[in-house]
Every structure is written in C-alpha cells, then in structure tokens.
Coordinates of C-alpha atoms in Angstrom, one line a residue:
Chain A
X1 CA 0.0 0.0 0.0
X2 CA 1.5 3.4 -0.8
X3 CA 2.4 5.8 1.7
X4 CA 3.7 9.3 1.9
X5 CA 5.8 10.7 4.0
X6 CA 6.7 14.7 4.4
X7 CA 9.5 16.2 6.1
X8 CA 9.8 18.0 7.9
X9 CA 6.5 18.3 10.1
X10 CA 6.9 21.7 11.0
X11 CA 9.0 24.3 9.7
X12 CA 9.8 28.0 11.1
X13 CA 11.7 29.9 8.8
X14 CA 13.1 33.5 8.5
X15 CA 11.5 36.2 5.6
X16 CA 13.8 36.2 3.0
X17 CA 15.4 32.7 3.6
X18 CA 15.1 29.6 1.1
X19 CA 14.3 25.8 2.0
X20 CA 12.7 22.6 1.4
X21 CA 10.0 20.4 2.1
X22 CA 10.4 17.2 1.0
X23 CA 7.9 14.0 0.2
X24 CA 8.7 10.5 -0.4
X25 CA 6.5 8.1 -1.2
X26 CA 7.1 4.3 -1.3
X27 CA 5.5 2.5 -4.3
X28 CA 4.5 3.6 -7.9
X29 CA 2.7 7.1 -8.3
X30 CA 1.3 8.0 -11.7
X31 CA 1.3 11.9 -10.3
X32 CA 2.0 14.0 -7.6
X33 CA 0.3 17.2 -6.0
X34 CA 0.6 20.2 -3.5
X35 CA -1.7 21.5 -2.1
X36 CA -1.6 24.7 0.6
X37 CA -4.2 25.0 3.4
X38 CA -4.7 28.4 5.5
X39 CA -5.8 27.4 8.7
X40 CA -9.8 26.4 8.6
X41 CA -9.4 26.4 5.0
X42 CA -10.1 24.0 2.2
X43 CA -7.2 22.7 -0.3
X44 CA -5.6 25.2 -2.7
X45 CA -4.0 23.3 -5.6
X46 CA -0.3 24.6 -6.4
X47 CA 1.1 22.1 -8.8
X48 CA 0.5 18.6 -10.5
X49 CA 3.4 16.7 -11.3
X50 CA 2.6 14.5 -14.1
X51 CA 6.0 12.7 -15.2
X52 CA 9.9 12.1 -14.0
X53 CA 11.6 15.1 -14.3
X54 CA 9.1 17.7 -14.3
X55 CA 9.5 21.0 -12.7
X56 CA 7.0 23.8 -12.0
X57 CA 7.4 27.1 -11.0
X58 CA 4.9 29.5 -9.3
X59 CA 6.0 33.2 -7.8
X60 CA 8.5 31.5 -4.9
X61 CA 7.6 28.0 -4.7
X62 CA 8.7 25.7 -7.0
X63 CA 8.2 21.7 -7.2
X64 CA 9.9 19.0 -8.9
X65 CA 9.2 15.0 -9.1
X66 CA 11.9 11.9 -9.4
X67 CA 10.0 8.9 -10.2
X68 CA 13.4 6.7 -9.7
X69 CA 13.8 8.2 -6.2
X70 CA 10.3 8.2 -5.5
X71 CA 10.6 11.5 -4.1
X72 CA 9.3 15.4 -5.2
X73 CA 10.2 18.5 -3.0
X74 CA 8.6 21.8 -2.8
X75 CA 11.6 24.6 -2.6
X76 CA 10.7 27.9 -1.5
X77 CA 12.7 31.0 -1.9
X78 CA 13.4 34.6 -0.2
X79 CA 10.1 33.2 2.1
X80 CA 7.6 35.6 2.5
X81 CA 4.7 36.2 5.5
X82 CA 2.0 35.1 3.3
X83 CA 3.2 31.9 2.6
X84 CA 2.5 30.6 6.2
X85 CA 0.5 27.4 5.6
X86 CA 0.3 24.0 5.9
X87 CA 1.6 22.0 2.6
X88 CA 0.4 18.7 1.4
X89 CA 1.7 16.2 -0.6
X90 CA -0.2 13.5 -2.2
X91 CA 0.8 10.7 -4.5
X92 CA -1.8 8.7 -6.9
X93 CA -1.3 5.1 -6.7
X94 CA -2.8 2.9 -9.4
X95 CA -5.7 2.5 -7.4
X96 CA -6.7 6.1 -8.0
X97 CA -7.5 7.1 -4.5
X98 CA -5.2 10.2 -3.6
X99 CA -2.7 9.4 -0.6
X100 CA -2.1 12.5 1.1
X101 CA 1.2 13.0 3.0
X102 CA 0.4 14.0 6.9
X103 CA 1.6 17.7 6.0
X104 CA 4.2 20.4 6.5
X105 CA 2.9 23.4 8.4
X106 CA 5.3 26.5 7.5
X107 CA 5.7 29.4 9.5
X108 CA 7.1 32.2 8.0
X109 CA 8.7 35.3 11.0
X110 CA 10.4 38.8 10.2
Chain B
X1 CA -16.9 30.2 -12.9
X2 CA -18.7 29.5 -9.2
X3 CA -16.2 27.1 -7.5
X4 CA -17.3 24.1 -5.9
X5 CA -19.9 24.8 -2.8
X6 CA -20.7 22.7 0.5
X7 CA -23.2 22.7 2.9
X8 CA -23.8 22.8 5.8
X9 CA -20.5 24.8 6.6
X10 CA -20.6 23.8 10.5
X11 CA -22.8 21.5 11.8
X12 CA -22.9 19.9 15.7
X13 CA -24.1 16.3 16.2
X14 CA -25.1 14.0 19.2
X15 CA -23.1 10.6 19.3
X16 CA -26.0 8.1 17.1
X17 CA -27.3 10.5 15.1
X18 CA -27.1 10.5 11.5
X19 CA -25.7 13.4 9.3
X20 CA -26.2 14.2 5.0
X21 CA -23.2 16.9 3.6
X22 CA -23.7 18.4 0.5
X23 CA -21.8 19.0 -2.3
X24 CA -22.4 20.9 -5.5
X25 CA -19.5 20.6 -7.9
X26 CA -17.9 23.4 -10.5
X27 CA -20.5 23.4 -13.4
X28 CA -19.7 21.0 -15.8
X29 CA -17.8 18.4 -13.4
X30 CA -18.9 14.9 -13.0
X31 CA -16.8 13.7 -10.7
X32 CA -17.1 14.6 -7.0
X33 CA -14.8 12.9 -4.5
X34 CA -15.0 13.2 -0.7
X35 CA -12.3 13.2 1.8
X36 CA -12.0 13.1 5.9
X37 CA -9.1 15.5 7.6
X38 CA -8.5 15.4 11.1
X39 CA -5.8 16.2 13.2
X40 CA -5.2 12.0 14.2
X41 CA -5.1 10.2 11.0
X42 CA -5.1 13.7 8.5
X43 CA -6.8 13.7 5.0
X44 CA -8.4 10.3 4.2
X45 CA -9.8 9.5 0.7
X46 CA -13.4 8.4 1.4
X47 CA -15.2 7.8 -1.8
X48 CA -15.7 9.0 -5.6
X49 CA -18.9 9.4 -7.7
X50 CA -18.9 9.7 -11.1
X51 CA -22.2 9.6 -13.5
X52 CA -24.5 8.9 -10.3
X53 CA -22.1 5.5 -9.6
X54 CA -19.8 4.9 -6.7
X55 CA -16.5 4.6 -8.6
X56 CA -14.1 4.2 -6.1
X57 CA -14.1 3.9 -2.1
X58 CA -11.4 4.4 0.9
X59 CA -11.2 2.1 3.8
X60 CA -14.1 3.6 6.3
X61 CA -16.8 1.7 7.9
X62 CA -20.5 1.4 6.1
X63 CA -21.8 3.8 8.1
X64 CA -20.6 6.2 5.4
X65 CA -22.2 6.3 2.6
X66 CA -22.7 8.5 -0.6
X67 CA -24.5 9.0 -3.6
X68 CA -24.4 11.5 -6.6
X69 CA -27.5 13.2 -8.5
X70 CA -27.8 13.1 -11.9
X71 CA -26.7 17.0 -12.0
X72 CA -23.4 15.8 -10.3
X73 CA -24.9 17.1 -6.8
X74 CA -23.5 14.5 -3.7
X75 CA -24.4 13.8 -0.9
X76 CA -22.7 12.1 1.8
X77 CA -24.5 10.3 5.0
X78 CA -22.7 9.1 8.2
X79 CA -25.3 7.1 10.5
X80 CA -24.8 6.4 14.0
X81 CA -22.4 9.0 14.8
X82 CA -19.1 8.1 16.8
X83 CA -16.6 11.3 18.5
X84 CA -14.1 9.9 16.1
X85 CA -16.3 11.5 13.2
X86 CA -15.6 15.0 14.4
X87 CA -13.4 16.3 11.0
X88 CA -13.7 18.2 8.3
X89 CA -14.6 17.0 5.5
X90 CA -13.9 18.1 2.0
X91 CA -15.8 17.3 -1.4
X92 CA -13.5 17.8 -4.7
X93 CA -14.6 17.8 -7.9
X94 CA -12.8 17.2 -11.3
X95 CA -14.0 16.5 -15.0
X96 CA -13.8 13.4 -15.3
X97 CA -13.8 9.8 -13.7
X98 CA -11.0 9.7 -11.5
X99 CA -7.4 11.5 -11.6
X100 CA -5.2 8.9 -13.2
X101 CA -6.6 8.7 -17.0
X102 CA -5.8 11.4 -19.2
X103 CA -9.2 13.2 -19.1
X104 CA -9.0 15.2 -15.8
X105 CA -5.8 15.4 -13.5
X106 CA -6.6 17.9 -11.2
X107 CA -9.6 18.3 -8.7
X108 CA -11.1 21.3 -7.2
X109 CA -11.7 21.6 -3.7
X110 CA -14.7 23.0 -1.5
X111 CA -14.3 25.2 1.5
X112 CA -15.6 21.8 3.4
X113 CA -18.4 20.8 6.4
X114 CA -16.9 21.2 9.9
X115 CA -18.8 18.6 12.0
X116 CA -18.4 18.3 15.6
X117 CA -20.0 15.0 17.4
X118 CA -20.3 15.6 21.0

C-alpha cells in the first residue's frame, strides 16, 4: 500500500530565507500534488506533477518529481509572511485514490 | 466560474445521530470525490462518484455512505455517529472519472463541512 511521507512536520523559517520540504512516497505514483491550506481552510491546488523530471514554478515556490527516487520536493525562496501554511503532498497510486502525506505546516517570521 | 460549494458549513451532532453533507461541484464536473481531515489520521480519501455511480471507495466503515444526483450534486451520510467522526470533510470535484486517466488530473476543492460530534 502506498504511503507518503513529508519532512519536515513543521518548519519556522526567516522572511527572505530559502528551504525545502520534502515527500517520499514508497510504491508507484502516476502523479504528484501540492496543495496549501490556511488554517480552517479548504485545499488550494499549487502544482500537479505529471512525469519524471518535471519541474513547475509559481512566484516562490517551486516543485519538482523523481519517479526513480520516489521523491518530489517543494523549494521555497526569499520566504515571505503570506506563505505561512500548511503544505500537502499527495501521490496517486494505481488505485486512484489520492494518498495525502500528513503535512508540513510552514511558519514564515520577520 | 462559481467554485465548488458545501453545505452545511458547521454542523454539531449527538453521538447516534445520522448526518447528510452536500456537495455541488464546479458546473460542468462529473466527478465529485470526498475526503475526511482530522488532526489524528489527517486527509483520508473516502469515496468517488462519477455519473451517479460509486467509482471508487477508501477504507471507512459502512456507516458512510454516498450518492451523486444526476446534476453531479452528492451527498454524503454518516449514520450512528461516533466522536471519532468529528473532522472536516472536503468534497472535490474534477472532469472526469477519476485523476489517473488522461481526461482530468486535477480536482477542485470545497471550503468543506466542519462537524463536531459531542
């Protein structure tokens, strides 16, 4: 059964700095999501990863996806305030029934 | 183009008591999937209606239930309400059946039903 695993859980990071959340997941995906959630939100889509290699870019976040390594990270640069949230992974097994990862809530300080 | 709406927004239950969510997906969607999130076991696929027909369906008990309209409209029931219930649950809607064929990749997501079982 596939699962997903995000790290790290929780990450406090300065304005202006860059890092990286990362998801592995441990059998075959045919795609790969993010998602951000303000809290008592719903799911915002950010990007769909659809094949090895890709790479997508949006204002400061960017995510890419290795098939081989089974793994797809979300890089953020020069943070900003408003991208506090909680990110989610999610990996689609052939089964088609979106595995979510258990989340990485960012927190984003002058 | 309106984005997908639930209803009730909040809703507070008695343990045994049965609930019905709603969910009206984006115009011109079929598909409408629904998820759990709680803090414990976090976003849980629960099941996914396409064309009025249970397509696919997560590992939860058959006290939930679901069922799709032929406008796309769903509905989701939970009977006999337990305190592990308390969640909020999300409906999502896409074009087509499912996410991994090559006619709809992406799903949309509601604002969600907060229900509280005390």
């Amino acid at each position: 059964e596939l699962k997903v695993e995000q790290n790290p859980l929780f990450l406090s990071m300065q304005e202006g700095k860059n890092y990286t959340i990362y998801c592995n997941y441990s059998t075959t995906s045919d795609r790969l999501y993010w998602y951000r959630q303000d809290p008592g939100k719903s799911l915002e889509s950010l990007f769909v990863l659809l094949s090895n290699g890709a790479v997508k870019q949006e204002g400061r976040l960017m995510a890419s996806l290795d098939t081989k390594a089974r793994l797809s990270t979300l890089h953020i640069t020069a943070a900003v305030h408003d991208l506090s949230a909680t990110y989610f992974c999610a990996a689609l097994p052939p089964t088609d029934k979106l595995i979510f990862g258990t989340g990485t809530r960012l927190q984003v300080f002058p | 183009k309106a984005g997908v709406t639930q209803t009730p927004r909040y809703l507070i239950k008695t343990r045994g008591q049965q609930v019905t969510l709603s969910c009206s997906p984006i115009s011109g969607h079929r598909s409408v999937s629904w998820y759990q999130q709680t803090p414990g076991q976090g976003l849980q696929f629960l099941f996914e209606y396409f064309s009025e027909t249970q397509r696919n369906k997560g590992n939860f008990p058959g006290r939930f239930s679901g069922r799709q309209f032929s406008n796309s409209r769903s509905e989701m029931n939970v009977s006999t309400l337990e305190l592990g219930d308390s969640a909020l649950y999300l409906c999502a809607s896409s074009l087509g059946p499912g996410l991994a064929g090559g006619l709809a990749y992406e799903q949309y997501f509601g604002p969600g039903t907060r229900l509280t079982v005390t």
